Structure formats: structure tokens, C-alpha cells
Coordinates of C-alpha atoms in Angstrom, one line a residue:
X37 CA 38.3 -19.1 -32.3
X38 CA 36.9 -15.6 -32.5
X39 CA 38.9 -12.7 -31.1
X40 CA 36.5 -10.7 -29.0
X41 CA 39.2 -8.1 -28.2
X42 CA 38.4 -6.3 -31.4
X43 CA 37.4 -2.8 -30.4
X44 CA 35.0 -2.7 -33.4
X45 CA 33.0 -5.6 -31.9
X46 CA 32.8 -3.9 -28.6
X47 CA 31.6 -0.6 -30.0
X48 CA 29.1 -2.4 -32.2
X49 CA 27.7 -4.3 -29.3
X50 CA 27.5 -1.3 -27.1
X51 CA 25.5 0.6 -29.7
X52 CA 22.6 -1.9 -29.3
X53 CA 19.3 -0.5 -28.2
X54 CA 19.5 -1.8 -24.6
X55 CA 22.7 0.2 -23.8
X56 CA 21.6 2.9 -21.4
X57 CA 23.2 5.7 -19.4
X58 CA 23.9 4.0 -16.1
X59 CA 24.2 7.2 -14.2
X60 CA 20.9 8.8 -15.2
X61 CA 18.5 9.3 -12.3
X62 CA 15.0 9.5 -13.7
X63 CA 12.1 10.0 -11.2
X64 CA 8.7 8.5 -11.0
X65 CA 6.1 7.3 -8.5
X66 CA 6.9 6.2 -5.0
X67 CA 6.7 2.6 -4.0
X68 CA 4.0 1.3 -1.7
X69 CA 3.2 -2.1 -0.4
X70 CA 1.3 -3.7 2.5
X71 CA 3.5 -4.6 5.5
X72 CA 1.3 -7.4 7.1
X73 CA 3.1 -10.8 7.4
X74 CA 1.3 -14.0 8.0
X75 CA 2.5 -17.6 8.1
X76 CA 0.4 -19.9 5.8
X77 CA 0.9 -23.2 4.1
X78 CA 3.0 -22.9 1.0
X79 CA 0.5 -23.8 -1.7
X80 CA 0.5 -22.5 -5.2
X81 CA -2.4 -20.2 -4.4
X82 CA -0.6 -18.9 -1.3
X83 CA 2.6 -18.1 -3.3
X84 CA 0.6 -16.2 -5.9
X85 CA -1.3 -14.3 -3.2
X86 CA 1.9 -13.3 -1.4
X87 CA 3.5 -12.2 -4.6
X88 CA 0.5 -10.0 -5.4
X89 CA 0.5 -8.6 -1.9
X90 CA 4.1 -7.5 -2.1
X91 CA 3.9 -6.2 -5.7
X92 CA 4.8 -2.6 -6.4
X93 CA 2.4 0.0 -7.6
X94 CA 3.3 1.3 -11.0
X95 CA 6.8 1.8 -12.4
X96 CA 9.6 2.0 -9.8
X97 CA 11.7 5.1 -9.3
X98 CA 15.4 5.1 -8.9
X99 CA 16.8 4.4 -5.4
X100 CA 19.8 6.6 -6.1
X101 CA 18.4 10.0 -5.0
X102 CA 17.3 8.6 -1.7
X103 CA 20.6 6.9 -1.1
X104 CA 22.6 10.1 -1.8
X105 CA 20.3 11.9 0.6
X106 CA 20.9 9.3 3.3
X107 CA 24.7 9.5 2.7
X108 CA 24.6 13.3 3.1
X109 CA 22.8 13.1 6.4
X110 CA 24.7 10.1 7.8
X111 CA 27.2 11.4 10.3
X112 CA 29.4 8.3 10.2
X113 CA 29.6 8.4 6.4
X114 CA 30.4 12.1 6.5
X115 CA 33.2 11.6 9.0
X116 CA 34.6 8.8 6.9
X117 CA 34.5 10.9 3.8
X118 CA 36.3 13.8 5.5
X119 CA 39.0 11.3 6.7
X120 CA 39.5 9.9 3.2
X121 CA 39.8 13.4 1.7
X122 CA 42.4 14.1 4.3
X123 CA 44.6 11.0 4.3
X124 CA 43.4 9.3 1.1
X125 CA 42.2 5.7 0.5
X126 CA 45.8 4.3 0.9
X127 CA 46.1 6.1 4.2
X128 CA 42.9 4.6 5.4
X129 CA 44.0 1.1 4.3
X130 CA 47.3 1.5 6.3
X131 CA 45.4 2.8 9.3
X132 CA 43.0 -0.2 9.2
X133 CA 45.9 -2.6 8.9
X134 CA 47.7 -1.0 11.8
X135 CA 44.5 -1.3 13.9
X136 CA 44.2 -5.0 13.1
X137 CA 47.9 -5.6 13.8
X138 CA 47.7 -3.8 17.2
X139 CA 44.7 -6.0 18.1
X140 CA 46.6 -9.2 17.3
X141 CA 49.7 -8.0 19.1
X142 CA 47.6 -7.4 22.2
X143 CA 46.3 -10.9 21.9
X144 CA 49.9 -12.3 21.4
X145 CA 49.0 -13.6 17.9
X146 CA 51.6 -13.7 15.1
X147 CA 50.9 -12.9 11.5
X148 CA 48.4 -15.0 9.6
X149 CA 50.7 -17.5 7.9
X150 CA 52.9 -18.0 10.9
X151 CA 49.7 -18.7 12.9
X152 CA 48.4 -21.2 10.2
X153 CA 51.7 -23.1 10.0
X154 CA 52.0 -23.3 13.8
X155 CA 48.5 -24.6 14.1
X156 CA 49.1 -27.2 11.3
X157 CA 52.2 -28.4 13.1
X158 CA 50.2 -28.7 16.4
X159 CA 47.5 -30.8 14.8
X160 CA 49.9 -32.6 12.4
X161 CA 48.0 -31.3 9.4
X162 CA 49.7 -31.5 6.0
X163 CA 48.5 -28.9 3.5
X164 CA 49.9 -29.1 -0.1
X165 CA 49.1 -25.4 -0.7
X166 CA 51.6 -24.3 2.0
X167 CA 55.3 -24.2 1.1
X168 CA 58.0 -22.4 3.0
X169 CA 55.4 -20.6 5.1
X170 CA 53.7 -19.3 2.0
X171 CA 50.4 -20.1 0.4
X172 CA 50.3 -21.2 -3.3
X173 CA 47.3 -21.5 -5.5
X174 CA 46.2 -24.4 -7.6
X175 CA 44.8 -24.3 -11.1
X176 CA 42.4 -21.3 -11.4
X177 CA 38.7 -22.3 -11.9
X178 CA 37.0 -18.9 -11.2
X179 CA 37.6 -15.6 -12.9
X180 CA 36.1 -12.9 -10.8
X181 CA 35.7 -9.4 -12.3
X182 CA 34.9 -6.4 -10.3
X183 CA 33.7 -4.2 -13.2
X184 CA 33.1 -1.0 -11.2
X185 CA 32.4 0.5 -7.9
X186 CA 29.3 2.4 -8.9
X187 CA 26.2 1.2 -7.1
X188 CA 22.6 2.4 -6.5
X189 CA 23.1 1.5 -2.8
X190 CA 25.7 2.3 0.0
X191 CA 25.5 -0.6 2.4
X192 CA 27.2 -0.3 5.9
X193 CA 29.0 -3.6 5.5
X194 CA 30.3 -3.1 2.0
X195 CA 33.9 -4.1 1.8
X196 CA 34.4 -2.3 -1.5
X197 CA 32.8 1.0 -0.3
X198 CA 30.5 1.2 -3.3
X199 CA 27.9 4.0 -3.7
X200 CA 26.2 6.2 -6.3
X201 CA 29.2 8.5 -6.0
X202 CA 31.8 6.0 -7.3
X203 CA 31.3 6.9 -11.0
X204 CA 34.9 7.1 -12.1
X205 CA 36.1 3.6 -11.1
X206 CA 34.5 1.7 -14.0
X207 CA 35.9 -1.0 -16.3
X208 CA 36.7 0.1 -19.8
X209 CA 36.0 -1.7 -23.1
X210 CA 39.6 -2.7 -23.6
X211 CA 39.9 -4.2 -20.1
X212 CA 36.7 -6.1 -20.6
X213 CA 37.8 -7.5 -23.9
X214 CA 41.2 -8.6 -22.5
X215 CA 39.4 -10.4 -19.7
X216 CA 37.5 -12.4 -22.3
X217 CA 40.7 -13.3 -24.1
X218 CA 42.2 -14.6 -20.8
X219 CA 39.0 -16.6 -20.3
X220 CA 39.4 -18.2 -23.7
X221 CA 43.1 -18.8 -23.1
X222 CA 42.6 -20.6 -19.7
X223 CA 40.9 -24.0 -20.1
X224 CA 40.7 -24.6 -16.4
X225 CA 38.3 -21.6 -15.9
X226 CA 34.7 -22.9 -15.5
X227 CA 33.1 -19.8 -13.8
X228 CA 33.0 -16.1 -14.8
X229 CA 31.9 -14.2 -11.7
X230 CA 30.8 -10.6 -12.2
X231 CA 30.7 -8.3 -9.2
X232 CA 30.9 -4.6 -8.3
X233 CA 29.4 -2.2 -7.2
X234 CA 26.2 -3.0 -9.0
X235 CA 27.8 -4.7 -12.0
X236 CA 24.6 -4.5 -14.1
X237 CA 24.9 -0.7 -14.1
X238 CA 28.3 -0.9 -15.8
X239 CA 28.1 -0.7 -19.6
X240 CA 30.5 -3.6 -20.0
X241 CA 28.2 -6.0 -18.0
X242 CA 26.0 -7.1 -20.9
X243 CA 28.9 -7.2 -23.3
X244 CA 30.8 -9.5 -21.0
X245 CA 27.8 -11.8 -20.4
X246 CA 26.7 -12.0 -24.0
X247 CA 30.2 -12.5 -25.5
X248 CA 31.2 -15.1 -22.8
X249 CA 28.0 -17.1 -23.3
X250 CA 28.3 -17.0 -27.1
X251 CA 31.9 -18.1 -27.0
X252 CA 31.1 -21.0 -24.5
X253 CA 28.3 -22.2 -26.8
X254 CA 30.4 -22.0 -29.9
X255 CA 33.2 -23.9 -28.3
X256 CA 31.0 -26.4 -26.4
X257 CA 32.5 -25.3 -23.2
X258 CA 30.6 -25.5 -19.9
X259 CA 30.7 -22.1 -18.3
X260 CA 28.9 -20.8 -15.3
X261 CA 28.3 -17.0 -15.4
X262 CA 27.5 -15.4 -12.1
X263 CA 25.8 -12.0 -11.5
X264 CA 26.4 -10.8 -8.0
X265 CA 23.2 -8.8 -7.7
X266 CA 22.0 -6.4 -5.0
X267 CA 18.4 -7.1 -6.2
X268 CA 17.2 -3.5 -6.1
X269 CA 19.1 -2.9 -9.4
X270 CA 16.4 -5.0 -11.1
X271 CA 13.9 -2.2 -10.4
X272 CA 16.0 0.7 -11.5
X273 CA 14.7 2.7 -14.5
X274 CA 16.0 1.4 -17.8
X275 CA 16.7 -2.0 -16.4
X276 CA 13.2 -3.4 -17.1
X277 CA 14.6 -6.0 -19.4
X278 CA 17.4 -7.1 -17.2
X279 CA 15.8 -10.3 -15.8
X280 CA 15.0 -11.5 -19.3
X281 CA 18.6 -10.8 -20.3
X282 CA 19.9 -12.8 -17.5
X283 CA 17.5 -15.6 -18.3
X284 CA 18.3 -15.7 -22.0
X285 CA 22.0 -15.9 -21.3
X286 CA 21.6 -18.6 -18.5
X287 CA 23.2 -16.3 -15.9
X288 CA 23.3 -17.6 -12.3
X289 CA 22.1 -14.9 -9.9
X290 CA 23.8 -14.6 -6.5
X291 CA 21.7 -12.0 -4.6
X292 CA 22.3 -10.2 -1.4
X293 CA 19.7 -10.5 1.3
X294 CA 21.3 -10.3 4.7
X295 CA 18.1 -11.2 6.6
X296 CA 14.5 -12.2 5.9
X297 CA 13.2 -9.4 8.1
X298 CA 12.6 -5.8 6.9
X299 CA 14.0 -3.9 9.8
X300 CA 17.4 -5.7 9.8
X301 CA 17.8 -5.4 6.0
X302 CA 16.9 -1.7 5.9
X303 CA 19.3 -1.0 8.8
X304 CA 22.2 -2.5 7.0
X305 CA 21.4 -1.6 3.4
X306 CA 19.2 1.5 3.5
X307 CA 15.5 2.6 3.8
X308 CA 13.2 0.8 1.4
X309 CA 15.7 -1.8 0.3
X310 CA 13.9 -4.8 1.7
X311 CA 10.6 -4.0 0.0
X312 CA 12.4 -3.5 -3.3
X313 CA 14.4 -6.7 -2.8
X314 CA 11.2 -8.8 -2.2
X315 CA 9.7 -7.3 -5.4
X316 CA 12.9 -8.1 -7.3
X317 CA 12.9 -11.7 -6.0
X318 CA 9.3 -12.0 -7.3
X319 CA 10.5 -10.9 -10.7
X320 CA 13.2 -13.6 -10.7
X321 CA 10.8 -16.3 -9.5
X322 CA 8.3 -15.4 -12.2
X323 CA 11.1 -15.8 -14.8
X324 CA 11.8 -19.3 -13.5
X325 CA 14.7 -18.5 -11.2
X326 CA 14.9 -20.5 -7.9
X327 CA 12.5 -23.2 -8.8
X328 CA 13.5 -26.8 -8.3
X329 CA 12.0 -27.6 -11.7
X330 CA 14.2 -25.0 -13.5
X331 CA 17.9 -24.8 -14.3
X332 CA 18.0 -21.1 -13.6
X333 CA 19.9 -20.8 -10.3
X334 CA 19.1 -18.2 -7.7
X335 CA 21.3 -18.2 -4.5
X336 CA 21.0 -15.7 -1.7
X337 CA 23.8 -14.3 0.4
X338 CA 23.7 -13.7 4.2
X339 CA 26.2 -11.8 6.1
X340 CA 26.0 -10.9 9.8
X341 CA 24.7 -7.5 10.8
X342 CA 27.4 -7.0 13.4
X343 CA 30.6 -8.3 15.0
X344 CA 29.8 -12.0 15.1
X345 CA 30.2 -15.0 12.9
X346 CA 27.4 -16.4 10.6
X347 CA 25.6 -19.4 11.9
X348 CA 25.6 -22.8 10.2
X349 CA 25.0 -22.3 6.5
X350 CA 22.9 -25.4 6.3
X351 CA 20.6 -24.6 9.2
X352 CA 20.2 -21.0 8.3
X353 CA 19.2 -22.0 4.7
X354 CA 16.3 -23.9 6.1
X355 CA 15.1 -20.9 8.1
X356 CA 15.4 -18.7 5.0
X357 CA 13.5 -21.0 2.8
X358 CA 10.7 -21.4 5.3
X359 CA 10.3 -17.8 6.1
X360 CA 10.6 -16.4 2.6
X361 CA 8.2 -19.0 1.2
X362 CA 5.6 -18.7 3.9
X363 CA 5.7 -14.9 4.3
X364 CA 6.5 -13.7 0.8
X365 CA 6.0 -16.6 -1.6
X366 CA 9.7 -16.6 -2.6
X367 CA 11.7 -19.6 -3.7
X368 CA 15.5 -19.9 -4.1
X369 CA 18.1 -22.6 -4.5
X370 CA 20.9 -22.1 -2.0
X371 CA 22.0 -19.8 0.8
X372 CA 25.6 -18.6 1.0
X373 CA 27.0 -17.3 4.3
X374 CA 29.8 -14.8 4.3
X375 CA 31.8 -13.5 7.3
X376 CA 32.2 -9.8 7.6
X377 CA 35.8 -8.9 6.8
X378 CA 37.5 -6.4 9.1
X379 CA 38.3 -4.0 6.3
X380 CA 36.9 -0.8 4.8
X381 CA 33.5 0.3 6.1
X382 CA 33.2 -2.6 8.5
X383 CA 36.7 -1.9 9.9
X384 CA 35.8 1.7 10.4
X385 CA 32.7 0.7 12.2
X386 CA 34.6 -1.7 14.5
X387 CA 37.2 1.0 15.3
X388 CA 34.5 3.5 16.2
X389 CA 32.8 1.0 18.4
X390 CA 36.1 0.0 20.0
X391 CA 35.4 -3.6 18.9
X392 CA 38.4 -4.3 16.6
X393 CA 40.3 -6.3 19.2
X394 CA 37.2 -8.2 20.3
X395 CA 36.4 -9.1 16.7
X396 CA 39.9 -10.1 15.8
X397 CA 39.9 -12.3 18.9
X398 CA 36.7 -13.9 17.8
X399 CA 38.2 -14.7 14.4
X400 CA 41.4 -16.1 15.8
X401 CA 39.7 -18.2 18.5
X402 CA 37.5 -19.7 15.9
X403 CA 40.3 -20.6 13.5
X404 CA 39.4 -23.8 11.7
X405 CA 42.3 -25.6 9.9
X406 CA 39.8 -27.4 7.7
X407 CA 39.0 -24.1 5.9
X408 CA 42.5 -23.6 4.5
X409 CA 42.1 -26.0 1.6
X410 CA 38.9 -24.2 0.5
X411 CA 40.2 -20.7 0.6
X412 CA 39.0 -18.8 -2.5
X413 CA 42.4 -17.4 -3.2
X414 CA 43.5 -20.9 -4.1
X415 CA 41.3 -21.2 -7.2
X416 CA 40.1 -17.7 -7.9
X417 CA 41.7 -14.8 -9.9
X418 CA 40.3 -11.4 -9.0
X419 CA 40.5 -8.6 -11.6
X420 CA 39.9 -5.0 -10.7
X421 CA 38.0 -2.5 -12.8
X422 CA 41.4 -1.2 -14.2
X423 CA 42.7 -4.7 -15.0
X424 CA 44.9 -5.1 -12.0
X425 CA 45.3 -8.7 -10.8
X426 CA 44.6 -9.9 -7.2
X427 CA 44.3 -13.1 -5.2
X428 CA 40.8 -12.3 -4.0
X429 CA 38.3 -9.5 -3.9
X430 CA 39.3 -8.5 -0.4
X431 CA 43.0 -8.1 -1.3
X432 CA 41.8 -6.1 -4.3
X433 CA 40.1 -3.6 -2.0
X434 CA 43.3 -3.4 0.1
X435 CA 45.5 -2.8 -2.9
X436 CA 47.4 -6.0 -2.4
X437 CA 48.0 -6.9 -6.0
X438 CA 49.6 -10.1 -7.3
X439 CA 53.3 -9.2 -7.8
X440 CA 56.4 -10.9 -9.1
X441 CA 59.9 -10.2 -10.4
X442 CA 60.0 -8.4 -13.6
X443 CA 62.6 -9.2 -16.3
X444 CA 62.7 -5.6 -17.2
X445 CA 64.0 -4.5 -13.8
X446 CA 66.6 -5.6 -11.3
X447 CA 66.4 -9.2 -10.1
X448 CA 65.1 -8.1 -6.7
X449 CA 62.4 -5.8 -8.0
X450 CA 58.8 -6.8 -8.0
X451 CA 55.9 -5.4 -10.0
X452 CA 52.2 -5.7 -9.6
X453 CA 50.7 -7.5 -12.6
X454 CA 47.7 -6.5 -14.7
X455 CA 45.8 -8.6 -17.3
X456 CA 48.0 -7.2 -20.0
X457 CA 51.1 -8.7 -18.5
X458 CA 50.0 -12.4 -18.9
X459 CA 48.7 -14.6 -21.7
X460 CA 47.0 -17.2 -19.5
X461 CA 45.7 -17.1 -15.9
X462 CA 47.7 -20.2 -15.1
X463 CA 50.8 -18.0 -15.5
X464 CA 50.1 -16.8 -12.0
X465 CA 50.4 -20.2 -10.3
X466 CA 54.1 -19.7 -9.6
X467 CA 53.5 -16.6 -7.4
X468 CA 52.5 -17.0 -3.8
X469 CA 49.3 -15.7 -2.4
X470 CA 49.5 -12.4 -0.5
X471 CA 48.2 -12.9 3.0
X472 CA 47.7 -10.5 5.9
X473 CA 45.8 -10.2 9.2
X474 CA 42.4 -9.8 7.5
X475 CA 42.7 -13.4 6.2
X476 CA 41.6 -14.6 9.6
X477 CA 38.1 -13.7 8.4
X478 CA 38.2 -16.5 5.8
X479 CA 39.3 -19.2 8.2
X480 CA 37.0 -18.7 11.2
X481 CA 34.2 -21.1 12.0
X482 CA 32.9 -22.8 8.9
X483 CA 35.1 -20.6 6.7
X484 CA 34.1 -17.9 4.3
X485 CA 34.4 -17.3 0.6
X486 CA 32.4 -15.7 -2.2
X487 CA 31.0 -19.2 -2.8
X488 CA 30.0 -19.6 0.8
X489 CA 31.3 -21.8 3.7
X490 CA 34.5 -23.7 3.0
X491 CA 34.5 -26.4 5.7

């Protein structure tokens, strides 16, 4: 078995011609496209006509300068930035948690695990993952890597608070290589899930994809590689070959598209994002993604635009497929619905609107015990850009790292683990999952996870 941790291999790979400066902001022509929408029968000619109608004129310019300009003029963002500079990210996280706790106390609701155990007792539900009022994971099957917070967008719902300004929080070559070693050492892992930020703009992205795919082929191991894509990154300068790279390495694309209407998408994700997203989806379709006759998977992600739960994943998928095909000639495989978690930017929005209590009440009142067995923290290991280990991507953003007793310290002391503290991801099975009041977001309604509904 090859050892991809060798720094020489990393440096050699990164010297390839397609390695680019992810933070460069070239400029070129503006984008234009007709805005008329008509509902026609979904024939091959219709699909080609719609793709031509929504094609872009000339090479695309970077979205980054416009996003930075929007951030500089957005009063809510500026207020949030001032607050962070005053009390720090940790201070903001503590404030969010206190706000959620106050809301639950006003509702007479105990902490998450006490609530879950009490509900299970009421309904005589036996869950093998719950022991002594704690949640324990099973064998890990998904290794999710947040390889950096840098992004060409700054979405209002973003729970990781990514933006073009987050240039420092980026995965190093050593961390990427160690993640590949852990992938090799853990036979139960069948999915490598790459997220960010815009993961494609991190210089470790192509290294991780290519090395993981090469290793899986050499060892005849079935491995799903997921790129959690914001779509607009496919149109960024110096990313012209990205779609072909994803195709060549059989990467599954899970793409954000919170609505099939332009106004709603741009309100949540920034001016011009919908138009670019449609153009990016056309590029993926033209490469074979999303077609029923192709094994190149393209899934879309919906999240609500406000303080409400997503509708039925199955029924909404039908709406998405009809509207996107009829109006834009776009095909895709599956729709994933994700509940907005009351953390980070969305938590700040709820607090400003005085909706935190109302939203927490919505989550609690819609608690579904059938979602617990499908919680992503039970089969997923989340790795931060710095190599820290977490139960899920949400815990990662709250700094709630997987922790356990250290043999090097006193028996009562606990330390947060990193990828350099373990030899195999199954080493973490003996440690309980860290839960808190934000976890109600994953157990409401049909449930929510990075893979979609859980019940």
C-alpha cells in the first residue's frame, strides 16, 4: 500500500500545471443573460434551446470583487464583523448558545439528551445508540473534510461563515496527507466528503481527490468522493477545467441551490448567483452529470430561506425537477433538504429579528424520534481545516471537538483530539457524541443531515 503522506508526493503533485493561485481576482467581461422564463414540454430540442438561452457571453469574471463590495455595504454583516472583533468568535459562540438556552428555558425544555431520553421513554422507543443518557456512534462510514473557509460567496445562511475574506483558515498539505492515511486505515469508510468554504479553491482539493481515487482503484475499494459545490465556483477564472477534473475522477457533485427562482436565490446567496448557478448546472449536464443514463451523480441542496422547516424532500424534489427542466433545461438526480441550524450567521439573524425562541419552539415541537437513528454524527467523522476532529460539521463550527481522557495527563483531564492523535477512525467509537441545544435542528420534522432527510 502506498503511503501518500510523503511530503515529496504532495509537493510534486501541487506543482502540476493546473495548480492555481486560489486567491487571485482577475477581471473580465460582465455576464448577461435573458430573463424570460417559459414552460414548455421537456424535449431534447427544448433542453438545448433553454441551455443556449441561459448561456453566458464570453469568459466569466470572478464573483469575488462583487461579493466583497456587498459585504462592505451590508449593514448586518458590518455589525456582525464589529461584534466579532470585539468579543471574538468564541465569544459569539457562547452568546449564541446562551440565547438558545434562554429560549429553551422559557419553553420549559431540558437539554437535548434529557429531552430525547424522556421522549423515548414516553413512546417506549429503544435506541441502541443511547447509553447512560449519552449518544454513541457506530462504525464510521463517512469522512467529511472541511478543507478551508475561503469562498467566493458569503451566503446569509452559511453556518461556517465562509467568505472571500477567510484566507487564513485553509488546510495544509500535511493535514491533507494525514487524512488520506486515515482513509486508508479505516476499512469502514466508503465516502470521502469534501466541503468548505468553496473546497475547490483550496490547493489541497485536487490532491485529495486524485490521490483518494487513485488509491481506491489500486486497492479495488469502492469509494464515493463528494464535492460540496456552490456552483458559481465552476465559473471562476482558472477553474475552466474543473468540471472535466470532477468527471475524470468520478466525483459526485452535491450542489447548493436553495430555490429554483432567481429572486429567492439571489436574496440568500448574493446578486447574480442564480444566473451563474444555472450556467454552472448547464456545464455539469453537458459533461454528463445528472442524466439518468450516466453514472455521474448530481444532487441539489435546498435549505429554507427563513425560520421554517423544509417541506417533504420527496415532494419538493418533484417540483425542482419539473421547474428546472421546463424553465432551464436542467437535469439532476436527487434533492437534499437541510434544516437551517440556529448557529452562526443564521443564529445572529434570528436574534436580530427576535425569532430565536420562536424557532427553537418550532424545532422542539416538531421533534421526531425516528430521526435519531439517522443522525449524521453516528456514522460521520468531521475534520477541520487544521486537523481537529468533530462529531459533525455543526459541532466543528461551534468548536465542540471530540475529546477524551489523555494518558499523558491526570485521569480526569480530557483533551480535544486531532487526526494526529489516532491511527484509525474507529478509535473514536468509544467516545460519546457531544450534543447541545442546536441538535434539535437535526431531529425536527423529517430530520436533517448533510445527506438529506433522515426519517
